[in-house]
């Protein structure tokens, strides 16, 4: 029996060592994806369009601003996208990168590489990016506008740390994490208006309403709930411990936070700002959206299949 146990221990040890070696060797997997032929231009109107997208519905500053400037982000102000904010999730500490045209940011990165990261989920070094950004189906013209604005920013020197994966995060990175790219044709341009069709584009391809208001697996990023029905639980570290907040249901089903809202109620609520300071909702940038943008999103949300679901979205202490 002892001999059998020794052999079993030896085999188990070899197996564990093999897994450790495999995980270590697969931490820097390189993925292939096309470099879109889109380039920044210096047209002031295009740069202004990009500024409105970046500081409005695309809410880039909500993640890529420095932590010190977050009060200005909440106030809807334009801020440098110098990076450094850490997402502390089960996968580890994921850092938002410096997006200013400084050598420590995107100064030495091509337009094609930036667009590939946004559209195909492949980073500047060929690594798979977490499926956080919703820009896979952003129109070519909007992508060019954002590129043009990013290039027009004032450079800010800020070296952002590399992501620090936890042990489960390293396993996910080694075997599960893959780039998220387009699943349908990319529009050349989308005309802004107040229709539900434009609201669908904003809610899914720019503002990431679906990304937060649909339940997801935090280990893989995969959607596991009904679209826009809420239930995505996020951690909020504070000096008093870690708190949880859950995204509410945005369909018209019973229990929806907007079930009985009028258009004017919806617009007023978005522009009111955060009632819970620890909210992950980008209230500041969203307050910069035009009446047309908000009308379009509201009309689109009202077309969604109603899901009956009541979500407790209040802030509560994590046990």
Short mmCIF file of C-alpha atoms in Angstrom, two decimals:
data_model
loop_
_atom_site.label_atom_id
_atom_site.label_comp_id
_atom_site.label_asym_id
_atom_site.label_seq_id
_atom_site.Cartn_x
_atom_site.Cartn_y
_atom_site.Cartn_z
CA UNK A 1 0.00 0.00 0.00
CA UNK A 2 2.82 2.42 0.87
CA UNK A 3 4.42 1.72 -2.49
CA UNK A 4 1.14 2.51 -4.25
CA UNK A 5 0.79 5.76 -2.29
CA UNK A 6 4.36 6.76 -3.15
CA UNK A 7 3.71 6.16 -6.85
CA UNK A 8 0.43 8.08 -6.63
CA UNK A 9 2.19 10.99 -4.91
CA UNK A 10 4.94 10.94 -7.53
CA UNK A 11 2.45 10.95 -10.41
CA UNK A 12 0.44 13.73 -8.77
CA UNK A 13 3.60 15.76 -8.23
CA UNK A 14 4.63 15.35 -11.87
CA UNK A 15 1.14 16.33 -12.99
CA UNK A 16 1.11 19.47 -10.83
CA UNK A 17 4.61 20.43 -11.98
CA UNK A 18 3.53 19.99 -15.60
CA UNK A 19 0.54 22.27 -15.03
CA UNK A 20 2.73 24.91 -13.36
CA UNK A 21 5.20 24.82 -16.25
CA UNK A 22 2.40 24.95 -18.86
CA UNK A 23 0.75 27.90 -17.13
CA UNK A 24 4.05 29.78 -16.92
CA UNK A 25 4.88 29.12 -20.58
CA UNK A 26 1.44 30.28 -21.75
CA UNK A 27 1.37 33.61 -19.93
CA UNK A 28 2.57 35.48 -23.00
CA UNK A 29 0.62 33.83 -25.78
CA UNK A 30 0.55 35.89 -28.98
CA UNK A 31 -2.59 36.12 -31.11
CA UNK A 32 -3.01 37.18 -34.71
CA UNK A 33 -5.52 39.78 -35.82
CA UNK A 34 -5.63 42.27 -38.70
CA UNK A 35 -4.43 45.84 -38.39
CA UNK A 36 -7.35 47.95 -39.65
CA UNK A 37 -6.41 50.58 -42.22
CA UNK A 38 -7.76 53.47 -40.18
CA UNK A 39 -5.68 56.52 -39.33
CA UNK A 40 -5.90 59.64 -37.22
CA UNK A 41 -6.34 62.93 -39.05
CA UNK A 42 -5.82 66.53 -37.95
CA UNK A 43 -9.21 67.89 -39.04
CA UNK A 44 -10.51 69.95 -36.10
CA UNK A 45 -14.12 68.85 -36.66
CA UNK A 46 -13.12 65.19 -36.56
CA UNK A 47 -11.03 65.75 -33.41
CA UNK A 48 -13.99 67.48 -31.76
CA UNK A 49 -16.25 64.58 -32.71
CA UNK A 50 -13.72 62.24 -31.10
CA UNK A 51 -13.59 64.38 -27.97
CA UNK A 52 -17.36 64.21 -27.61
CA UNK A 53 -17.30 60.42 -28.00
CA UNK A 54 -14.36 59.90 -25.63
CA UNK A 55 -15.67 62.24 -22.95
CA UNK A 56 -19.30 61.25 -23.52
CA UNK A 57 -20.84 57.89 -24.42
CA UNK A 58 -17.52 56.01 -24.84
CA UNK A 59 -16.56 57.22 -21.29
CA UNK A 60 -12.86 56.47 -21.82
CA UNK A 61 -11.90 58.73 -18.92
CA UNK A 62 -13.89 56.58 -16.52
CA UNK A 63 -11.12 53.96 -16.76
CA UNK A 64 -8.13 55.62 -18.42
CA UNK A 65 -7.94 58.79 -16.31
CA UNK A 66 -5.50 58.83 -13.42
CA UNK A 67 -7.09 57.92 -10.06
CA UNK A 68 -6.27 61.45 -8.82
CA UNK A 69 -8.48 63.02 -11.49
CA UNK A 70 -11.49 60.82 -10.79
CA UNK A 71 -13.47 63.64 -9.08
CA UNK A 72 -13.23 65.58 -12.34
CA UNK A 73 -14.39 62.50 -14.26
CA UNK A 74 -17.46 62.28 -12.01
CA UNK A 75 -18.13 65.94 -12.74
CA UNK A 76 -18.09 65.27 -16.48
CA UNK A 77 -14.92 67.27 -17.09
CA UNK A 78 -12.34 66.60 -19.79
CA UNK A 79 -9.32 64.88 -18.24
CA UNK A 80 -5.98 63.50 -19.50
CA UNK A 81 -6.18 59.81 -20.31
CA UNK A 82 -2.89 59.03 -18.58
CA UNK A 83 -3.99 55.69 -17.11
CA UNK A 84 -3.04 53.94 -13.90
CA UNK A 85 -6.45 52.92 -12.55
CA UNK A 86 -6.45 49.32 -11.29
CA UNK A 87 -9.42 46.99 -11.70
CA UNK A 88 -9.16 44.64 -8.74
CA UNK A 89 -11.09 41.58 -9.90
CA UNK A 90 -10.78 37.81 -9.26
CA UNK A 91 -8.34 37.59 -12.18
CA UNK A 92 -5.97 40.00 -10.44
CA UNK A 93 -5.08 43.68 -10.79
CA UNK A 94 -5.80 44.89 -14.33
CA UNK A 95 -4.39 48.36 -15.10
CA UNK A 96 -5.92 50.85 -17.54
CA UNK A 97 -3.19 52.03 -19.91
CA UNK A 98 -1.87 55.49 -20.68
CA UNK A 99 -3.66 56.65 -23.86
CA UNK A 100 -1.89 59.98 -24.28
CA UNK A 101 0.61 60.42 -27.16
CA UNK A 102 3.60 60.18 -24.82
CA UNK A 103 6.26 57.46 -25.29
CA UNK A 104 4.99 55.93 -22.02
CA UNK A 105 1.52 55.78 -23.59
CA UNK A 106 0.60 55.45 -27.27
CA UNK A 107 3.30 57.77 -28.62
CA UNK A 108 5.19 54.90 -30.23
CA UNK A 109 2.14 52.77 -31.05
CA UNK A 110 0.72 52.77 -34.58
CA UNK A 111 -2.87 53.70 -35.38
CA UNK A 112 -3.35 50.17 -36.68
CA UNK A 113 -2.22 48.63 -33.39
CA UNK A 114 -4.55 50.89 -31.39
CA UNK A 115 -7.49 50.07 -33.65
CA UNK A 116 -6.66 46.35 -33.52
CA UNK A 117 -6.76 46.49 -29.71
CA UNK A 118 -10.12 48.29 -29.68
CA UNK A 119 -11.75 46.25 -32.43
CA UNK A 120 -10.13 42.82 -32.16
CA UNK A 121 -9.10 42.58 -28.52
CA UNK A 122 -5.41 42.01 -29.29
CA UNK A 123 -2.97 44.15 -27.32
CA UNK A 124 0.10 46.01 -28.51
CA UNK A 125 2.29 42.98 -27.74
CA UNK A 126 -0.11 40.49 -29.31
CA UNK A 127 -1.71 39.44 -26.02
CA UNK A 128 -5.43 38.81 -25.58
CA UNK A 129 -7.19 41.68 -23.85
CA UNK A 130 -10.02 41.22 -21.38
CA UNK A 131 -13.39 41.75 -23.08
CA UNK A 132 -14.12 44.97 -21.18
CA UNK A 133 -14.22 47.51 -24.02
CA UNK A 134 -17.30 47.26 -26.27
CA UNK A 135 -15.84 48.76 -29.44
CA UNK A 136 -15.71 45.68 -31.70
CA UNK A 137 -18.52 47.04 -33.89
CA UNK A 138 -17.83 50.76 -33.65
CA UNK A 139 -18.11 52.43 -37.06
CA UNK A 140 -14.98 53.30 -39.00
CA UNK A 141 -15.77 57.02 -38.87
CA UNK A 142 -16.24 57.00 -35.09
CA UNK A 143 -13.04 54.98 -34.67
CA UNK A 144 -11.11 57.52 -36.77
CA UNK A 145 -12.56 60.35 -34.69
CA UNK A 146 -11.43 58.69 -31.45
CA UNK A 147 -7.96 58.00 -32.87
CA UNK A 148 -7.70 61.62 -33.99
CA UNK A 149 -8.66 62.90 -30.54
CA UNK A 150 -6.22 60.57 -28.78
CA UNK A 151 -3.38 61.80 -31.00
CA UNK A 152 -4.36 65.44 -30.36
CA UNK A 153 -4.13 65.18 -26.55
CA UNK A 154 -1.28 66.71 -24.58
CA UNK A 155 1.30 63.97 -23.87
CA UNK A 156 1.49 62.88 -20.23
CA UNK A 157 4.42 60.81 -19.01
CA UNK A 158 3.07 58.01 -16.84
CA UNK A 159 4.44 54.47 -16.76
CA UNK A 160 1.54 52.15 -15.97
CA UNK A 161 2.33 48.80 -14.29
CA UNK A 162 1.78 45.56 -16.15
CA UNK A 163 -1.27 43.54 -15.19
CA UNK A 164 -0.76 41.36 -12.12
CA UNK A 165 -2.73 38.15 -12.49
CA UNK A 166 -3.78 36.12 -9.47
CA UNK A 167 -3.27 32.36 -9.49
CA UNK A 168 -6.78 31.77 -10.94
CA UNK A 169 -6.10 34.67 -13.31
CA UNK A 170 -2.93 33.01 -14.58
CA UNK A 171 -4.88 29.82 -15.27
CA UNK A 172 -7.54 31.78 -17.16
CA UNK A 173 -4.90 33.72 -19.05
CA UNK A 174 -3.09 30.52 -19.97
CA UNK A 175 -6.03 28.43 -21.16
CA UNK A 176 -9.27 30.44 -21.48
CA UNK A 177 -8.57 34.06 -22.36
CA UNK A 178 -8.99 34.77 -26.06
CA UNK A 179 -9.44 37.99 -28.04
CA UNK A 180 -12.99 39.21 -28.59
CA UNK A 181 -13.46 40.51 -32.12
CA UNK A 182 -16.28 41.52 -34.47
CA UNK A 183 -19.11 39.07 -35.10
CA UNK A 184 -20.85 41.07 -37.81
CA UNK A 185 -19.94 43.57 -40.56
CA UNK A 186 -18.53 46.90 -39.36
CA UNK A 187 -20.47 49.99 -40.50
CA UNK A 188 -18.45 52.64 -42.32
CA UNK A 189 -20.43 55.33 -40.52
CA UNK A 190 -23.51 55.66 -38.32
CA UNK A 191 -25.52 58.87 -38.44
CA UNK A 192 -26.34 60.24 -34.97
CA UNK A 193 -30.06 60.77 -34.42
CA UNK A 194 -32.70 60.03 -31.80
CA UNK A 195 -33.96 56.71 -33.19
CA UNK A 196 -33.99 53.34 -31.43
CA UNK A 197 -31.61 52.07 -34.14
CA UNK A 198 -28.98 54.63 -33.14
CA UNK A 199 -29.70 53.85 -29.49
CA UNK A 200 -28.92 50.21 -30.18
CA UNK A 201 -25.58 51.22 -31.67
CA UNK A 202 -24.72 53.43 -28.69
CA UNK A 203 -25.87 50.94 -26.04
CA UNK A 204 -24.00 48.00 -27.57
CA UNK A 205 -21.01 49.40 -29.47
CA UNK A 206 -20.05 52.62 -27.70
CA UNK A 207 -21.48 53.15 -24.21
CA UNK A 208 -21.28 49.50 -23.06
CA UNK A 209 -24.73 49.50 -21.43
CA UNK A 210 -25.05 45.81 -22.30
CA UNK A 211 -21.58 45.04 -20.90
CA UNK A 212 -22.49 46.13 -17.37
CA UNK A 213 -26.25 45.59 -17.28
CA UNK A 214 -25.98 41.93 -18.31
CA UNK A 215 -24.76 39.35 -15.82
CA UNK A 216 -21.23 38.13 -16.59
CA UNK A 217 -18.71 35.60 -15.36
CA UNK A 218 -15.93 37.69 -13.82
CA UNK A 219 -13.39 34.95 -14.45
CA UNK A 220 -13.91 34.83 -18.20
CA UNK A 221 -15.97 37.92 -19.04
CA UNK A 222 -18.57 35.74 -20.76
CA UNK A 223 -22.21 36.88 -20.69
CA UNK A 224 -24.28 34.50 -18.58
CA UNK A 225 -27.53 36.45 -18.14
CA UNK A 226 -30.38 37.90 -20.17
CA UNK A 227 -29.27 41.00 -22.09
CA UNK A 228 -29.81 44.24 -20.15
CA UNK A 229 -31.62 42.41 -17.32
CA UNK A 230 -28.98 43.35 -14.75
CA UNK A 231 -27.47 41.14 -12.08
CA UNK A 232 -23.79 41.82 -12.75
CA UNK A 233 -22.18 42.02 -9.30
CA UNK A 234 -19.08 44.19 -8.91
CA UNK A 235 -16.68 44.67 -6.01
CA UNK A 236 -15.97 48.15 -4.68
CA UNK A 237 -12.91 48.30 -2.38
CA UNK A 238 -13.09 51.08 0.24
CA UNK A 239 -11.22 52.05 3.39
CA UNK A 240 -14.03 50.33 5.34
CA UNK A 241 -13.77 47.05 3.44
CA UNK A 242 -15.08 45.71 0.17
CA UNK A 243 -18.66 46.43 -0.85
CA UNK A 244 -20.83 44.93 -3.58
CA UNK A 245 -23.10 46.70 -6.01
CA UNK A 246 -25.26 44.95 -8.61
CA UNK A 247 -26.39 46.45 -11.91
CA UNK A 248 -30.17 46.94 -12.24
CA UNK A 249 -32.58 45.58 -14.84
CA UNK A 250 -32.97 47.95 -17.82
CA UNK A 251 -35.66 46.03 -19.71
CA UNK A 252 -39.35 46.90 -19.35
CA UNK A 253 -40.16 43.78 -17.31
CA UNK A 254 -41.39 43.84 -13.73
CA UNK A 255 -38.63 44.83 -11.33
CA UNK A 256 -36.93 47.00 -13.95
CA UNK A 257 -35.52 50.25 -12.62
CA UNK A 258 -36.85 52.09 -15.69
CA UNK A 259 -40.13 50.20 -16.11
CA UNK A 260 -42.30 53.27 -15.48
CA UNK A 261 -39.84 55.98 -16.46
CA UNK A 262 -40.73 58.55 -19.08
CA UNK A 263 -38.11 59.88 -21.48
CA UNK A 264 -37.77 63.02 -19.37
CA UNK A 265 -37.31 60.94 -16.20
CA UNK A 266 -34.59 58.92 -17.93
CA UNK A 267 -32.69 62.01 -19.15
CA UNK A 268 -32.98 63.70 -15.76
CA UNK A 269 -31.70 60.61 -13.94
CA UNK A 270 -28.65 60.24 -16.18
CA UNK A 271 -27.77 63.89 -15.71
CA UNK A 272 -28.37 63.86 -11.96
CA UNK A 273 -25.21 61.85 -11.36
CA UNK A 274 -24.30 59.21 -8.81
CA UNK A 275 -26.52 58.68 -5.79
CA UNK A 276 -24.12 56.01 -4.55
CA UNK A 277 -20.53 57.38 -4.59
CA UNK A 278 -19.08 53.90 -5.16
CA UNK A 279 -21.22 53.29 -8.25
CA UNK A 280 -19.38 51.91 -11.30
CA UNK A 281 -21.76 53.72 -13.64
CA UNK A 282 -19.88 56.44 -15.60
CA UNK A 283 -22.33 59.14 -14.56
CA UNK A 284 -19.98 62.02 -15.32
CA UNK A 285 -19.21 61.15 -18.95
CA UNK A 286 -22.82 60.04 -19.59
CA UNK A 287 -24.05 63.45 -18.41
CA UNK A 288 -22.24 64.88 -21.46
CA UNK A 289 -24.42 62.93 -23.89
CA UNK A 290 -26.77 64.98 -26.03
CA UNK A 291 -30.55 64.90 -25.75
CA UNK A 292 -30.53 62.97 -29.02
CA UNK A 293 -28.14 60.34 -27.63
CA UNK A 294 -30.20 59.82 -24.49
CA UNK A 295 -33.48 59.77 -26.41
CA UNK A 296 -32.07 57.12 -28.76
CA UNK A 297 -30.87 54.91 -25.89
CA UNK A 298 -34.18 55.26 -24.05
CA UNK A 299 -36.14 54.31 -27.16
CA UNK A 300 -33.88 51.33 -27.75
CA UNK A 301 -34.21 50.08 -24.17
CA UNK A 302 -37.99 50.20 -24.56
CA UNK A 303 -37.73 47.79 -27.54
CA UNK A 304 -35.94 45.11 -25.51
CA UNK A 305 -37.65 41.86 -24.61
CA UNK A 306 -39.07 42.43 -21.10
CA UNK A 307 -37.40 40.35 -18.40
CA UNK A 308 -39.13 40.08 -15.02
CA UNK A 309 -36.32 40.48 -12.54
CA UNK A 310 -35.88 42.57 -9.41
CA UNK A 311 -32.28 43.36 -8.54
CA UNK A 312 -31.01 44.68 -5.24
CA UNK A 313 -28.65 47.34 -6.57
CA UNK A 314 -27.94 49.01 -3.23
CA UNK A 315 -24.42 49.06 -1.82
CA UNK A 316 -23.80 46.24 0.66
CA UNK A 317 -20.83 44.91 2.58
CA UNK A 318 -19.11 41.85 1.16
CA UNK A 319 -19.02 39.05 3.67
#
